[in-house]
Amino acid sequence: MGLSRLAALHGVATSYSPSPDVTVSVPDDTVIAVLAALGVDAGTPADVRKCLAAAESRSRLLPPTVVVWAGEPLPPALAGLPPGSTVTVEPEPSDLPGHPAGRPPAPLSMRARAAAPAEPVASGEPAPAPEAAPAPGAAPAWWIPPPHGVHRIHVRTPDNRRATATLVAAPPRLPQPPEGTHGFLVQLYSLLSARSWGMGDLGDLADLAAWAGRSVGSGFVQVNPLHAAVPGKPTDPSPYRPSSRRFPDPVHLHVESIPEYGHVRDRAALDDLRQDAAALSEAVLNKGALIDRDAVWELKRQALELVAQVPLTPGRRADYCDFLAEQGQALEDHALWCALAEVHGPDWHTWPQALRAPRSPGTARARSELLDRVDFHCRLAWLTAGQLAAAQRAAEDAGMGVGIVHDLAVGVHPAGADTWSQQEAFAHGMSVGAPPDAFNARGQDWGLPPWRPDVLAATGYAAYRGLLRGLLAHAGALRIDHVMGLFRLWWVPEGRPPTHGTYVAYDAEAMLAVLVLEAHRAGTSVVGEDLGTVAPGVREALARRGVLGTSVLWFERDWEGGGRPLAPEEWRRDCLATATTHDLPSTAARLTGDHVTLRHRLGLLTRSLEEELTADLTDTAEWLALLARLRMLPEGDGDEEAAVRAVHRFLRRTPARMTGVWLPDTVGDRRPQNLPGTWDQYPNWRLPIADPEGHPVTLEEITASPRLHGLMEVLRPRKPHTAPPGERRP
């Protein structure tokens, strides 16, 4: 009983429900291990009693972080302050977004009061007005709402108790995308143009956005995470297991677009590199080779070394210096990790002991010794940020209502830059995953160390705020992978199977408030990937704050009423509606059953091939029958292209705010980009977009494809009829 109480005080679950009628107890050794990762020693009954007594005896006047939503009631931590308490809000520095430059915001001082006559206040403090009963949903009269931002709040009670906390003042909802907008979903590396260096790049992204906005009326292009990867041979190709989520990977740079490229003196060396890059692309596009990220980076790195030798013009130098000042310590740490990884390898746990902490004397010496390499990696981050901004400008110039939708991975690699530079913020010895469910009886371990919720709260969510601010700087919207992680994450202790994990809670109110605040400042929308097991109330809380969900056609069934496919009008409005994702079969593969035979070939089926094919055919037939009843499939059975169009005609009929088209679907690609449950059995994250026969196709060929244009006609909004001069409209 004591262990359960101690776990509850720290947000650690001792049981969970994989389905409404099933409750599973978490093993005690798992609970003890998770508590240890949170700095709580529960190894023996005596330790439990000691920690429990200490935790229950602590009385905090304020929690470490307090959230206030504009126009909504104050949280209990503030509303319940003793009458007569002095409350002072110290606004965030004026050099952050939202404050007039050069005018430091003045502190806001107020006094918590009960409904009573006014009393004298201390000299220099404003006299509070007599309090009237607040209107429903309003803050009390003594409260002076601070501007949106992340402030410090100081409280002193009449009996002289004091507390200081972070105050997150957020608008009530996120900005929303235009109604009924459609766009493309693409894994950027898979989109090679005729000029690519072996994989898709930010130049290709800008070109795709410019074409899509102007030619087919798209409102957005959603890409995979472009986070910095952990270098190595081979590099982990998954964009969802990066070294850092805070900074982008320079492998995505379009080298020729860098202004200094044209001034490199050693043109012969550049020409040789370009020829090698052309050979890489030729191998991928015409010779059956996989995308080789390491080979691409080796060529680009050499080219970028030559580019870095070109002096910056005064204007470019000023821009670079501004970027360094804006990014501050976070960028310097990231660049230093990159420089140290070049010398000592990509896993900081194996570095010399003196270098394993970012603030050690040994690390300080290395920072000085590697100054040129640190500057090189800082410059790469600046160049990449510039091309990210250019891609968003290209989208906006093409008339896109949203633009580039960036993707936030759920976590980072345990050996990468973020875990080195923010060691105190991560729960070491833990990994994020998923519990056993109807789709995976063994659970999942993603190999990603989680953030410690207690450290996030104690630091005012600084790491989270910096991460969001960096991602949103050049985005039209943000997709959050496994958005349920804002509420809780499944922690798996190192060395244990995923079945022996447990849920750890996060302060969802604070996580959402920071998200809404940063997105509001950037003017961006947010899409949450909320597929799979979702705790009760999570989707409602996200919707209240304007976070869109994700609805995938094949999963949209009336699961509580017999499992029939949902009619279009029954879909939710606030979502991104799609036919598939990067982790699922393409639409053509789903319609033909190719995805079942692929999984059979790789030994991934849990039933016989015949049983799986029968179940898959039944599922698909139900959807096709619905499409036929709705007269969305006039061509009838047996026409694959027509069926793909019908699926997207259906999506367009739903009330969803956004409709996403998987770019490989536009050319009939049958291969998934990622096949969960495989590692070296399938070339995850290394395939170029291909036609139905598996022949790779370039960006130029995709945009000229009759199949694509036939599909996009389904999604193109109908223009209102305009009568010619002299003709009356009916």
XYZ file of C-alpha atoms in Angstrom:
730
model
C 0.000 0.000 0.000
C 2.834 2.389 0.846
C 4.506 1.790 -2.514
C 1.256 2.530 -4.333
C 0.790 5.808 -2.436
C 4.374 6.833 -3.093
C 4.024 5.999 -6.777
C 0.788 7.998 -7.036
C 2.465 11.056 -5.516
C 5.025 10.928 -8.345
C 2.623 10.161 -11.186
C 3.700 6.522 -11.566
C 0.894 4.084 -12.343
C 0.671 0.778 -10.472
C -1.948 -0.625 -12.864
C -3.321 0.111 -16.320
C -6.288 -0.861 -18.502
C -5.492 -2.087 -22.027
C -9.274 -2.303 -22.609
C -12.292 -1.011 -20.650
C -12.982 -4.342 -18.953
C -9.385 -5.350 -18.181
C -7.009 -4.050 -15.481
C -3.392 -5.192 -15.337
C -1.197 -4.744 -12.260
C 2.298 -3.363 -12.768
C 5.080 -5.461 -11.171
C 6.522 -3.893 -8.020
C 10.062 -4.087 -9.376
C 8.980 -1.956 -12.335
C 7.448 0.668 -10.044
C 10.602 0.701 -7.896
C 12.854 1.093 -10.967
C 10.756 3.952 -12.376
C 10.723 5.748 -9.027
C 14.500 5.402 -8.883
C 14.756 7.078 -12.304
C 12.789 9.965 -10.757
C 15.249 10.220 -7.876
C 13.046 8.388 -5.363
C 14.568 5.453 -3.461
C 11.890 2.802 -2.866
C 14.180 -0.225 -2.759
C 13.065 -1.445 0.668
C 9.918 -1.024 2.805
C 11.920 1.287 5.100
C 12.936 3.421 2.104
C 9.313 3.595 0.993
C 8.161 4.751 4.452
C 10.915 7.358 4.629
C 10.238 8.789 1.136
C 6.485 8.687 1.675
C 6.745 10.575 4.955
C 8.988 13.172 3.343
C 6.685 13.588 0.345
C 3.517 13.872 2.443
C 5.092 16.341 4.870
C 6.074 18.759 2.120
C 3.598 21.596 1.831
C 4.097 23.802 -1.206
C 2.397 27.141 -1.394
C 2.702 26.921 -5.187
C 3.632 24.086 -7.544
C 6.838 24.654 -9.562
C 4.831 25.735 -12.643
C 1.412 27.367 -12.620
C -0.820 27.756 -15.690
C -3.377 30.483 -16.327
C -5.543 30.514 -19.454
C -6.767 33.867 -20.748
C -10.417 34.452 -19.850
C -10.711 31.317 -17.725
C -10.892 30.756 -13.949
C -7.658 30.799 -12.008
C -6.199 27.415 -11.060
C -6.777 26.293 -7.464
C -3.147 27.087 -6.581
C -3.872 30.806 -7.115
C -7.602 30.982 -6.446
C -7.060 29.306 -3.067
C -4.353 31.639 -1.767
C -5.014 32.993 1.728
C -6.795 36.381 1.666
C -4.313 39.206 1.966
C -1.535 37.362 0.126
C 0.661 39.597 -1.995
C 1.083 38.341 -5.535
C 3.707 39.799 -7.880
C 4.137 38.714 -11.489
C 7.540 39.405 -13.004
C 7.017 39.340 -16.796
C 9.469 37.524 -19.017
C 12.368 39.514 -20.529
C 11.437 41.975 -23.244
C 13.841 40.437 -25.775
C 11.435 37.515 -26.194
C 8.507 37.545 -28.659
C 5.499 39.567 -27.642
C 7.171 42.488 -25.903
C 8.076 45.925 -27.297
C 11.810 46.115 -27.901
C 13.741 48.222 -25.432
C 10.958 48.493 -22.827
C 11.380 46.037 -19.974
C 7.929 45.018 -18.745
C 7.036 46.283 -15.293
C 6.115 43.816 -12.537
C 2.420 43.345 -11.814
C 1.586 43.530 -8.110
C -1.770 42.522 -6.658
C -3.304 41.206 -3.453
C -5.504 38.162 -3.083
C -8.674 39.135 -1.279
C -11.816 37.632 0.044
C -15.141 39.396 -0.530
C -14.675 42.022 2.193
C -14.270 45.801 2.523
C -10.996 47.252 1.267
C -8.142 47.462 3.764
C -5.016 49.627 3.731
C -2.072 48.144 1.864
C 1.657 48.586 2.211
C 3.210 51.750 0.833
C 4.126 51.493 -2.813
C 1.585 48.785 -3.527
C -1.572 49.537 -5.539
C -4.761 49.491 -3.498
C -6.952 46.665 -4.696
C -10.517 47.461 -5.638
C -13.270 45.960 -3.499
C -13.918 42.468 -4.759
C -17.198 41.601 -6.349
C -18.346 38.105 -7.118
C -16.620 37.106 -10.367
C -18.733 36.208 -13.359
C -18.804 32.511 -14.273
C -15.596 31.592 -16.038
C -13.835 34.818 -15.028
C -10.871 35.429 -12.749
C -11.441 37.249 -9.415
C -11.323 41.043 -9.444
C -7.991 41.248 -7.649
C -6.232 39.330 -10.427
C -4.431 41.443 -13.052
C -4.039 39.218 -16.123
C -0.427 39.226 -17.319
C 0.425 39.277 -21.028
C 0.788 35.938 -22.771
C 4.179 34.544 -21.851
C 6.280 32.609 -19.363
C 6.727 34.727 -16.262
C 7.857 34.390 -12.658
C 5.231 34.660 -9.946
C 6.077 35.533 -6.330
C 3.655 35.021 -3.449
C 3.886 36.201 0.153
C 1.141 35.216 2.583
C 0.070 37.277 5.624
C 1.947 34.834 7.875
C 5.095 35.502 5.776
C 5.260 32.233 3.873
C 6.846 32.780 0.455
C 6.895 30.955 -2.840
C 8.193 31.544 -6.342
C 7.123 29.624 -9.437
C 7.007 29.771 -13.211
C 3.742 31.221 -14.504
C 2.630 30.199 -17.999
C -0.013 32.626 -19.269
C -1.523 31.163 -22.428
C -4.309 32.050 -24.840
C -7.234 29.635 -24.634
C -6.848 28.031 -28.084
C -4.459 27.453 -30.931
C -4.728 29.158 -34.328
C -6.762 27.003 -36.721
C -5.975 26.125 -40.355
C -8.351 27.147 -43.152
C -11.432 24.963 -43.473
C -11.290 22.190 -46.040
C -7.629 22.549 -47.005
C -5.791 19.651 -48.636
C -2.115 18.879 -49.036
C 0.578 16.254 -49.455
C 2.303 14.003 -46.908
C 5.843 13.013 -47.867
C 9.023 11.604 -46.401
C 11.449 14.223 -47.705
C 14.417 11.878 -48.217
C 12.257 9.787 -50.598
C 11.533 12.722 -52.923
C 14.478 12.941 -55.325
C 14.536 15.531 -58.071
C 16.872 15.585 -61.055
C 19.224 17.814 -59.044
C 19.222 15.896 -55.737
C 22.428 14.521 -54.234
C 21.068 11.009 -53.636
C 18.104 11.939 -51.410
C 15.423 14.614 -51.267
C 16.465 17.969 -49.805
C 15.100 21.344 -48.741
C 15.393 22.675 -52.273
C 13.112 19.847 -53.400
C 10.708 20.661 -50.561
C 10.503 24.316 -51.586
C 9.966 23.276 -55.206
C 7.229 20.796 -54.296
C 5.461 23.431 -52.188
C 5.671 26.060 -54.927
C 4.275 23.631 -57.494
C 1.562 22.180 -55.239
C 0.249 25.554 -54.154
C 0.127 27.001 -57.643
C -0.800 23.989 -59.777
C -3.183 21.868 -57.706
C -4.361 24.288 -55.021
C -2.764 22.506 -52.070
C -2.673 24.271 -48.737
C 0.189 22.389 -47.091
C 3.017 19.883 -47.414
C 3.690 17.693 -44.366
C 7.165 16.203 -44.002
C 8.857 13.711 -41.717
C 10.953 14.975 -38.778
C 14.015 16.805 -40.097
C 15.795 16.548 -36.733
C 19.560 16.051 -36.530
C 20.520 12.376 -36.725
C 23.152 10.532 -34.720
C 26.164 10.188 -37.034
C 27.591 6.743 -37.564
C 28.271 4.021 -40.076
C 25.596 3.183 -40.705
C 23.545 6.069 -39.367
C 20.200 5.086 -37.887
C 17.953 6.007 -40.833
C 14.825 6.493 -38.749
C 13.801 10.173 -38.565
C 11.975 9.290 -35.351
C 15.127 8.435 -33.360
C 17.252 11.575 -33.740
C 20.263 12.926 -31.913
C 18.508 16.238 -31.338
C 14.948 17.400 -31.850
C 15.984 21.004 -31.278
C 18.142 21.438 -34.395
C 17.668 20.244 -37.996
C 20.031 17.957 -39.874
C 22.276 19.641 -42.475
C 22.065 16.526 -44.647
C 18.843 18.131 -45.916
C 20.682 21.177 -47.285
C 20.527 21.920 -50.992
C 24.187 22.783 -51.316
C 24.005 24.795 -54.541
C 21.463 27.201 -52.975
C 23.941 28.413 -50.353
C 25.067 31.929 -51.405
C 28.733 31.185 -50.724
C 28.667 28.114 -52.979
C 29.212 30.180 -56.113
C 32.372 31.729 -54.638
C 34.227 28.512 -53.772
C 37.669 28.735 -55.381
C 38.287 25.018 -55.802
C 35.721 24.470 -58.550
C 37.341 21.231 -59.636
C 36.769 19.700 -56.208
C 33.137 20.826 -56.266
C 32.652 19.403 -59.755
C 34.025 16.042 -58.628
C 31.639 16.020 -55.667
C 28.692 16.881 -57.897
C 29.578 14.040 -60.254
C 29.716 11.633 -57.334
C 26.358 12.951 -56.127
C 24.869 12.452 -59.587
C 26.126 8.866 -59.501
C 24.407 8.336 -56.129
C 21.115 9.617 -57.527
C 21.506 7.517 -60.690
C 22.028 4.404 -58.577
C 18.870 5.093 -56.556
C 16.676 6.118 -59.469
C 17.783 3.629 -62.106
C 19.867 0.844 -60.596
C 17.812 -0.356 -57.631
C 20.078 1.097 -54.941
C 18.646 2.191 -51.599
C 18.967 5.752 -50.346
C 22.341 5.904 -48.602
C 22.213 8.737 -46.085
C 25.833 8.207 -45.024
C 27.132 8.451 -48.589
C 25.031 11.561 -49.207
C 26.311 13.207 -46.044
C 29.939 12.408 -46.829
C 29.670 14.234 -50.158
C 27.737 17.147 -48.712
C 30.104 17.455 -45.764
C 33.080 17.799 -48.089
C 31.239 20.402 -50.157
C 30.184 22.304 -47.054
C 33.770 22.332 -45.791
C 34.730 24.109 -49.020
C 31.776 26.494 -48.735
C 32.724 27.338 -45.150
C 36.086 28.648 -46.361
C 34.339 31.457 -48.245
C 34.192 34.629 -46.107
C 30.702 35.850 -45.330
C 29.656 39.236 -46.647
C 28.967 41.878 -43.973
C 25.227 41.365 -44.241
C 25.515 37.592 -44.074
C 27.934 37.860 -41.151
C 25.457 40.057 -39.270
C 22.666 37.569 -39.913
C 24.844 34.711 -38.682
C 25.755 36.613 -35.523
C 22.088 37.326 -34.853
C 21.348 33.619 -35.249
C 24.090 32.689 -32.769
C 22.786 35.201 -30.230
C 19.221 34.014 -30.660
C 20.049 30.319 -30.266
C 22.479 30.855 -27.405
C 23.781 28.063 -25.225
C 21.567 25.405 -26.784
C 23.219 25.764 -30.192
C 26.717 25.971 -28.726
C 26.138 22.724 -26.823
C 24.725 20.998 -29.895
C 27.638 22.100 -32.068
C 30.146 21.038 -29.426
C 28.553 17.589 -29.221
C 28.872 17.313 -33.024
C 32.546 18.313 -32.838
C 33.274 15.884 -30.000
C 31.460 13.092 -31.841
C 33.841 13.577 -34.774
C 36.754 12.875 -32.436
C 35.391 10.360 -29.935
C 32.460 8.701 -31.705
C 28.699 9.270 -31.588
C 27.935 7.713 -28.169
C 28.863 10.168 -25.421
C 28.665 7.405 -22.798
C 31.936 6.022 -24.246
C 33.789 9.368 -24.314
C 36.584 10.108 -21.856
C 35.082 10.697 -18.429
C 36.073 14.373 -18.449
C 33.895 15.014 -21.527
C 30.700 13.266 -20.462
C 29.254 16.376 -18.789
C 28.665 19.543 -20.830
C 29.800 21.885 -18.018
C 32.923 20.037 -16.859
C 36.391 21.655 -16.939
C 37.489 19.049 -19.484
C 34.585 19.932 -21.753
C 35.420 23.629 -21.419
C 38.974 22.909 -22.606
C 37.661 20.842 -25.516
C 35.321 23.671 -26.445
C 38.318 25.956 -26.832
C 40.435 23.387 -28.677
C 37.638 22.547 -31.119
C 36.490 26.114 -31.680
C 36.735 25.913 -35.487
C 34.681 22.709 -35.632
C 32.112 24.147 -33.237
C 31.790 27.174 -35.501
C 31.428 24.893 -38.541
C 28.504 23.029 -36.982
C 26.917 26.282 -35.816
C 27.141 27.554 -39.368
C 25.496 24.392 -40.700
C 22.572 24.917 -38.311
C 22.268 28.522 -39.555
C 22.333 27.478 -43.203
C 19.726 24.780 -42.612
C 17.453 27.175 -40.747
C 17.743 29.572 -43.678
C 16.603 26.933 -46.161
C 13.757 25.873 -43.873
C 12.614 29.495 -43.877
C 12.940 29.608 -47.669
C 10.722 26.525 -48.031
C 8.003 28.116 -45.892
C 8.262 31.363 -47.891
C 7.920 29.381 -51.121
C 4.768 27.765 -49.757
C 3.295 31.087 -48.683
C 4.208 32.750 -51.980
C 2.384 29.920 -53.782
C -0.796 30.769 -51.898
C -0.747 27.952 -49.356
C -2.956 28.686 -46.376
C -0.762 26.602 -44.055
C 2.564 25.849 -45.743
C 5.115 23.377 -44.427
C 3.894 21.081 -41.650
C 6.892 19.914 -39.643
C 6.924 16.779 -37.519
C 8.020 16.458 -33.882
C 9.310 13.002 -32.967
C 8.283 11.609 -29.590
C 11.853 11.348 -28.308
C 15.594 11.237 -28.995
C 18.370 8.685 -29.247
C 19.914 7.829 -25.846
C 23.442 8.514 -27.143
C 22.709 11.800 -28.918
C 23.266 15.507 -28.426
C 20.091 16.246 -26.476
C 20.676 13.586 -23.824
C 24.268 14.816 -23.408
C 23.480 18.517 -23.141
C 20.317 18.071 -21.023
C 21.275 15.055 -18.928
C 19.356 16.166 -15.857
C 16.113 16.391 -17.853
C 16.090 12.746 -18.996
C 15.188 9.599 -17.085
C 18.272 7.522 -17.775
C 17.832 3.756 -17.780
C 14.279 4.164 -19.084
C 12.821 3.869 -22.568
C 9.541 5.072 -24.035
C 7.262 2.504 -25.657
C 3.729 1.165 -25.655
C 1.967 -1.434 -23.513
C 0.574 -4.675 -24.904
C -2.646 -4.118 -26.819
C -4.888 -5.775 -29.408
C -2.401 -4.963 -32.184
C 0.809 -6.007 -30.405
C 0.560 -8.489 -27.557
C 4.247 -8.037 -26.692
C 4.140 -4.252 -26.350
C 6.724 -1.927 -27.864
C 10.074 -0.481 -26.781
C 11.117 2.488 -28.925
C 14.558 2.951 -27.387
C 13.935 6.622 -26.518
C 14.706 7.964 -23.024
C 11.800 10.038 -21.648
C 11.880 13.505 -20.182
C 11.524 13.627 -16.392
C 8.255 15.400 -15.609
C 9.572 16.690 -12.286
C 12.597 18.351 -13.905
C 10.458 19.858 -16.665
C 8.182 21.444 -14.076
C 11.048 22.640 -11.869
C 12.753 24.371 -14.816
C 9.595 25.993 -16.137
C 9.576 23.653 -19.143
C 12.567 25.513 -20.571
C 13.813 22.612 -22.718
C 10.320 21.980 -24.080
C 9.799 25.682 -24.808
C 13.101 25.943 -26.646
C 12.322 22.836 -28.668
C 8.932 24.170 -29.771
C 10.230 27.643 -30.519
C 12.934 26.245 -32.788
C 10.545 23.935 -34.668
C 7.815 26.529 -35.103
C 10.121 29.282 -36.351
C 9.774 28.194 -39.988
C 6.578 26.120 -39.905
C 3.032 26.683 -41.028
C 1.883 23.937 -38.672
C 3.366 21.236 -36.468
C 2.482 17.553 -36.288
C 3.219 15.942 -32.917
C 3.949 12.236 -33.064
C 2.172 10.261 -30.308
C 0.542 13.421 -28.941
C -0.778 11.374 -25.998
C 2.757 11.763 -24.630
C 1.771 15.236 -23.439
C -0.358 13.427 -20.854
C 1.493 10.194 -20.089
C 4.190 7.925 -21.502
C 4.840 4.207 -21.135
C 8.230 3.842 -19.430
C 10.127 0.572 -19.836
C 13.069 -0.043 -17.451
C 16.275 -1.005 -19.230
C 16.666 -4.770 -19.568
C 12.975 -5.503 -19.086
C 10.433 -6.386 -21.798
C 7.802 -3.777 -22.752
C 5.195 -5.829 -20.895
C 7.000 -4.853 -17.674
C 6.626 -1.107 -18.131
C 4.207 1.396 -16.661
C 2.646 4.765 -17.381
C 4.187 7.944 -15.972
C 2.029 11.060 -15.928
C 3.056 14.518 -17.123
C 1.406 17.806 -16.229
C -0.800 17.930 -19.329
C -2.128 21.376 -18.415
C 1.390 22.811 -18.465
C 2.489 20.857 -21.549
C -0.578 22.069 -23.448
C -0.235 25.648 -22.217
C 3.364 25.886 -23.419
C 2.376 24.342 -26.746
C -0.553 26.731 -27.231
C 1.557 29.729 -26.202
C 4.451 28.987 -28.572
C 2.175 28.082 -31.483
C 0.134 31.239 -30.884
C 3.289 33.340 -31.032
C 4.357 31.650 -34.262
C 0.848 31.784 -35.754
C 0.855 28.037 -36.422
C -1.660 25.225 -36.106
C -0.945 21.867 -34.438
C -1.939 18.355 -35.518
C -1.659 15.565 -32.975
C -1.087 11.942 -33.999
C -3.647 10.356 -31.666
C -3.905 6.866 -33.165
C -3.881 3.738 -31.038
C -4.613 3.531 -27.306
C -5.854 6.899 -26.026
C -6.794 7.456 -22.383
C -10.310 8.756 -21.654
C -10.568 12.539 -21.852
C -7.364 13.069 -23.823
C -8.970 13.761 -27.194
C -11.471 16.092 -25.540
C -8.709 18.043 -23.773
C -6.739 18.371 -27.016
C -9.809 19.497 -28.942
C -10.619 22.110 -26.306
C -7.244 23.743 -26.936
C -7.525 23.492 -30.713
C -5.117 20.601 -31.303
C -6.354 18.726 -34.367
C -6.435 14.932 -34.306
C -5.483 12.396 -36.971
C -8.110 10.186 -38.597
C -7.041 7.364 -40.930
C -9.780 5.941 -43.151
C -9.285 2.232 -42.434
C -9.521 2.783 -38.665
C -12.626 4.990 -38.712
C -15.273 2.483 -37.689
C -18.063 2.413 -35.146
C -16.080 0.200 -32.789
C -18.702 0.397 -30.031
C -21.629 -0.360 -32.315
C -20.620 -3.354 -34.426
C -17.553 -2.020 -36.223
C -19.181 -0.722 -39.417
C -17.241 1.887 -41.457
C -18.171 5.415 -40.419
C -20.068 7.436 -42.999
C -18.300 10.676 -43.959
C -20.662 12.912 -41.982
C -19.863 10.923 -38.807
C -16.186 11.848 -38.854
C -14.872 14.491 -36.502
C -14.306 17.975 -37.851
C -11.115 18.990 -36.072
C -8.698 16.543 -37.634
C -6.322 15.771 -40.465
C -8.041 13.040 -42.490
C -5.835 10.668 -44.484
C -5.948 7.298 -46.188
C -2.598 6.176 -44.777
C 0.599 7.193 -42.982
C 4.313 6.404 -43.219
C 3.816 3.409 -40.881
C 0.930 1.909 -42.861
C 0.479 0.323 -46.295
C -0.033 2.639 -49.235
C -3.617 2.834 -50.482
C -2.818 0.739 -53.552
C -1.215 -1.947 -51.369
C -4.208 -1.918 -49.050
C -6.664 -2.290 -51.935
C -4.721 -5.131 -53.573
C -3.683 -6.998 -50.425
C 0.006 -6.580 -51.313
C 0.792 -5.510 -47.753
C -0.377 -8.900 -46.419
C 1.840 -10.880 -48.781
C 4.783 -8.610 -47.872
C 4.307 -9.266 -44.163
C 3.924 -13.000 -44.873
C 7.195 -13.010 -46.809
C 8.940 -11.419 -43.821
C 7.388 -13.787 -41.275
C 5.353 -11.107 -39.506
C 1.902 -12.704 -39.667
C 0.329 -14.226 -36.565
C -2.176 -16.255 -38.611
C -1.939 -18.219 -41.835
C -1.606 -16.296 -45.084
C -5.070 -17.474 -46.154
C -6.680 -16.270 -42.929
C -4.955 -12.892 -43.124
C -5.868 -12.374 -46.775
C -9.488 -13.301 -46.091
C -9.743 -10.871 -43.171
C -8.046 -8.127 -45.190
C -10.285 -8.686 -48.208
C -13.385 -8.537 -45.987
C -12.242 -5.265 -44.437
C -11.486 -3.689 -47.819
C -14.718 -4.965 -49.358
C -16.754 -3.252 -46.635
C -15.175 0.087 -47.461
C -15.548 -0.381 -51.213
C -19.215 -1.278 -50.713
C -19.724 1.948 -48.759
C -17.984 3.951 -51.488
C -20.251 2.314 -54.089
C -23.417 3.056 -52.061
C -22.347 6.682 -51.816
C -21.809 6.751 -55.610
C -18.145 7.608 -55.176
C -16.973 4.692 -57.320
C -18.762 5.126 -60.655
C -16.128 3.053 -62.466
C -17.131 -0.074 -60.523
C -14.931 -2.861 -59.164
C -11.540 -3.821 -60.540
C -10.122 -0.356 -61.275
C -7.355 0.340 -58.766
C -6.791 3.981 -59.755
C -10.529 4.644 -59.574
C -10.670 3.080 -56.112
C -7.827 5.313 -54.899
C -9.703 8.325 -56.237
C -12.893 7.112 -54.526
C -11.096 6.829 -51.183
C -9.955 10.431 -51.458
C -13.367 11.551 -52.721
C -14.707 10.079 -49.488
C -12.114 11.923 -47.390
C -13.053 15.167 -49.094
C -16.704 14.554 -48.163
C -15.899 14.391 -44.436
C -16.005 17.582 -42.333
C -12.261 17.296 -41.598
C -10.453 20.636 -41.601
C -7.462 19.127 -43.398
C -7.190 16.298 -45.930
C -3.776 14.730 -46.450
C -2.695 12.823 -49.562
C 0.220 10.416 -49.150
C 2.431 11.506 -52.059
C 3.372 7.908 -53.048
C -0.374 7.252 -53.453
C -0.468 9.736 -56.325
C 1.722 7.450 -58.458
C 0.530 4.048 -57.188
C 3.527 3.144 -55.009
C 2.861 -0.161 -53.214
C 5.771 -0.159 -50.765
C 5.545 1.194 -47.220
C 8.267 3.609 -46.166
C 8.437 1.922 -42.790
C 7.297 -1.545 -41.774
C 6.943 -1.640 -37.965
C 8.357 -4.754 -36.391
C 11.296 -4.992 -38.797
C 14.863 -3.809 -38.603
C 17.179 -5.334 -41.199
C 14.488 -7.483 -42.888
C 13.051 -4.468 -44.742
C 14.673 -1.230 -46.028
C 12.823 1.117 -43.693
C 13.309 4.846 -44.355
C 15.531 4.189 -47.413
C 13.124 3.862 -50.345
C 12.518 6.473 -53.047
C 8.949 7.081 -54.198
C 8.155 4.574 -56.961
C 5.468 3.669 -59.498
C 3.274 0.524 -59.216
C 6.073 -1.634 -60.661
C 8.572 -0.352 -58.097
C 10.492 1.888 -60.507
C 11.608 5.080 -58.718
C 10.129 8.327 -59.993
C 11.551 11.832 -59.641
C 9.833 14.974 -58.400
C 9.578 16.120 -62.005
C 7.906 12.859 -63.038
C 5.529 12.904 -60.074
C 4.293 16.413 -60.786
C 3.715 15.510 -64.457
C 1.922 12.231 -63.668
C -1.574 11.895 -65.223
C -2.467 9.609 -62.308
C -1.604 12.380 -59.838
C -3.593 15.002 -61.701
C -6.601 12.695 -61.965
C -6.478 12.166 -58.204
C -6.063 15.855 -57.408
C -9.118 16.743 -59.475
C -11.089 14.898 -56.810
C -9.738 17.241 -54.139
C -9.760 20.493 -56.071
C -12.380 22.848 -54.606
C -15.233 23.663 -56.931
C -15.077 27.235 -58.174
C -18.343 29.171 -58.013
C -19.985 29.692 -61.384
C -19.397 33.162 -62.785
C -21.802 34.205 -65.496
C -20.327 35.833 -68.624
C -21.281 39.461 -69.283
C -24.947 39.674 -70.274
C -25.814 36.245 -68.890
C -27.907 35.879 -65.772
C -26.912 33.278 -63.254
C -29.602 30.669 -62.579
